[in-house]
Amino acid sequence: MTKPTSNLLESVPAADTDPRDRRWWLWLAVPAASGIALGLAWWLLAPGGLNLISGNSALADPSAAAGRFPRDLVLAGLLLLAGCFTAVLLDSKVRRPGQGMRTFLAVLGGLAGALVAWQVGLLAAQWWGPASSAAASGSEGFTLRAMAALLLWPGATALVTFLLTLFGLMGKQPEASPHAP
C-alpha cells in the first residue's frame, strides 16, 4: 500500500529546520585555518627550524643538505595525520543528504590547509629563524623541496573517507524488500 499524500509530505523534513545544514562552510574553513597550527608545528619540529624532534645540532642549520629530507618528512607526517583526522570527523557524521558535498569541501579545505601550513612554516622561519647567509651562498634555507607532500592532506581525507564508507557499507545488512511476504 502507499502512504496518503498528507503523511508523505509530513514525513519529509524541511531543509531549513536543521540548523547544522547552514554550517557547510565549516568543512572548508576549519581545515584551512588549522593549517596555521600545522605550519607552526612544522617549524618547531623540523630540522632547520627549532628542531625539537631530534635536537641534533648538525641539522639545526636550515641550509644543511642532511636536514632537507627529514624536514619534508615532518610536514608530510603532519599533513597525513591531519587528513586522517578530517576523514574520521567526516565519518562520524550521520549519513544524510549532503555527505558528498561535505567530503568535497573537506578535501578542498585540506588542500587550502596544506598550502597555509607550508606558507606559515616559511614565514615562521623568516621571523624567528637564525639569520643566515642563505641568500648569499645560494642555498635555500628552510623550505619544502617535495611539493607532492602538500597533496597528502586532501588525498588522505579522500582515501580514508572512501575506505570508511566502504567498510560501513560492507557491514550493513541488506534491507528487506517491501513486497516480501
PDB file of N, CA and C in Angstrom, residues 13-27 93-99 101-102 105:
ATOM      1  N   PRO A  13      11.489  15.929   6.194  1.00  0.00           N
ATOM      2  CA  PRO A  13      11.854  17.125   6.942  1.00  0.00           C
ATOM      3  C   PRO A  13      12.238  18.263   6.004  1.00  0.00           C
ATOM      4  N   ALA A  14      11.903  19.433   6.407  1.00  0.00           N
ATOM      5  CA  ALA A  14      12.266  20.613   5.625  1.00  0.00           C
ATOM      6  C   ALA A  14      13.747  20.891   5.797  1.00  0.00           C
ATOM      7  N   ALA A  15      14.387  21.392   4.758  1.00  0.00           N
ATOM      8  CA  ALA A  15      15.829  21.649   4.809  1.00  0.00           C
ATOM      9  C   ALA A  15      16.166  22.779   5.774  1.00  0.00           C
ATOM     10  N   ASP A  16      15.225  23.677   6.015  1.00  0.00           N
ATOM     11  CA  ASP A  16      15.508  24.818   6.885  1.00  0.00           C
ATOM     12  C   ASP A  16      15.355  24.490   8.357  1.00  0.00           C
ATOM     13  N   THR A  17      14.833  23.317   8.709  1.00  0.00           N
ATOM     14  CA  THR A  17      14.608  23.011  10.112  1.00  0.00           C
ATOM     15  C   THR A  17      15.872  22.562  10.822  1.00  0.00           C
ATOM     16  N   ASP A  18      16.868  22.071  10.112  1.00  0.00           N
ATOM     17  CA  ASP A  18      18.091  21.594  10.737  1.00  0.00           C
ATOM     18  C   ASP A  18      19.137  22.709  10.716  1.00  0.00           C
ATOM     19  N   PRO A  19      19.505  23.263  11.877  1.00  0.00           N
ATOM     20  CA  PRO A  19      20.467  24.371  11.876  1.00  0.00           C
ATOM     21  C   PRO A  19      21.868  23.936  11.472  1.00  0.00           C
ATOM     22  N   ARG A  20      22.174  22.646  11.552  1.00  0.00           N
ATOM     23  CA  ARG A  20      23.503  22.176  11.164  1.00  0.00           C
ATOM     24  C   ARG A  20      23.740  22.280   9.673  1.00  0.00           C
ATOM     25  N   ASP A  21      22.664  22.306   8.871  1.00  0.00           N
ATOM     26  CA  ASP A  21      22.821  22.399   7.429  1.00  0.00           C
ATOM     27  C   ASP A  21      23.374  23.753   6.998  1.00  0.00           C
ATOM     28  N   ARG A  22      23.246  24.745   7.830  1.00  0.00           N
ATOM     29  CA  ARG A  22      23.747  26.064   7.482  1.00  0.00           C
ATOM     30  C   ARG A  22      25.238  26.203   7.725  1.00  0.00           C
ATOM     31  N   ARG A  23      25.871  25.209   8.354  1.00  0.00           N
ATOM     32  CA  ARG A  23      27.292  25.294   8.682  1.00  0.00           C
ATOM     33  C   ARG A  23      28.151  24.480   7.716  1.00  0.00           C
ATOM     34  N   TRP A  24      27.753  24.345   6.479  1.00  0.00           N
ATOM     35  CA  TRP A  24      28.507  23.581   5.492  1.00  0.00           C
ATOM     36  C   TRP A  24      29.871  24.190   5.245  1.00  0.00           C
ATOM     37  N   TRP A  25      30.004  25.484   5.344  1.00  0.00           N
ATOM     38  CA  TRP A  25      31.256  26.175   5.054  1.00  0.00           C
ATOM     39  C   TRP A  25      32.347  25.840   6.061  1.00  0.00           C
ATOM     40  N   LEU A  26      31.977  25.297   7.222  1.00  0.00           N
ATOM     41  CA  LEU A  26      32.986  24.937   8.225  1.00  0.00           C
ATOM     42  C   LEU A  26      33.906  23.827   7.731  1.00  0.00           C
ATOM     43  N   TRP A  27      33.386  22.956   6.855  1.00  0.00           N
ATOM     44  CA  TRP A  27      34.230  21.875   6.320  1.00  0.00           C
ATOM     45  C   TRP A  27      35.332  22.421   5.431  1.00  0.00           C
ATOM     46  N   LYS A  93      29.879  11.707  11.154  1.00  0.00           N
ATOM     47  CA  LYS A  93      28.616  12.360  10.856  1.00  0.00           C
ATOM     48  C   LYS A  93      27.594  11.320  10.437  1.00  0.00           C
ATOM     49  N   VAL A  94      26.366  11.582  10.768  1.00  0.00           N
ATOM     50  CA  VAL A  94      25.283  10.692  10.378  1.00  0.00           C
ATOM     51  C   VAL A  94      25.120  10.755   8.863  1.00  0.00           C
ATOM     52  N   ARG A  95      24.937   9.600   8.254  1.00  0.00           N
ATOM     53  CA  ARG A  95      24.751   9.550   6.808  1.00  0.00           C
ATOM     54  C   ARG A  95      23.425  10.218   6.469  1.00  0.00           C
ATOM     55  N   ARG A  96      23.524  11.289   5.757  1.00  0.00           N
ATOM     56  CA  ARG A  96      22.334  12.015   5.323  1.00  0.00           C
ATOM     57  C   ARG A  96      22.673  12.756   4.050  1.00  0.00           C
ATOM     58  N   PRO A  97      21.702  13.320   3.400  1.00  0.00           N
ATOM     59  CA  PRO A  97      21.990  14.047   2.160  1.00  0.00           C
ATOM     60  C   PRO A  97      23.041  15.133   2.405  1.00  0.00           C
ATOM     61  N   GLY A  98      23.917  15.284   1.460  1.00  0.00           N
ATOM     62  CA  GLY A  98      24.968  16.281   1.587  1.00  0.00           C
ATOM     63  C   GLY A  98      26.305  15.704   1.995  1.00  0.00           C
ATOM     64  N   GLN A  99      26.402  14.397   2.173  1.00  0.00           N
ATOM     65  CA  GLN A  99      27.667  13.773   2.568  1.00  0.00           C
ATOM     66  C   GLN A  99      28.731  13.984   1.496  1.00  0.00           C
ATOM     67  N   MET A 101      28.950  16.505  -0.599  1.00  0.00           N
ATOM     68  CA  MET A 101      29.372  17.902  -0.585  1.00  0.00           C
ATOM     69  C   MET A 101      30.294  18.169   0.605  1.00  0.00           C
ATOM     70  N   ARG A 102      29.987  17.604   1.758  1.00  0.00           N
ATOM     71  CA  ARG A 102      30.868  17.773   2.927  1.00  0.00           C
ATOM     72  C   ARG A 102      32.244  17.174   2.646  1.00  0.00           C
ATOM     73  N   LEU A 105      34.098  19.508   0.222  1.00  0.00           N
ATOM     74  CA  LEU A 105      34.569  20.719   0.904  1.00  0.00           C
ATOM     75  C   LEU A 105      35.718  20.418   1.860  1.00  0.00           C
TER      76      LEU A 105
END
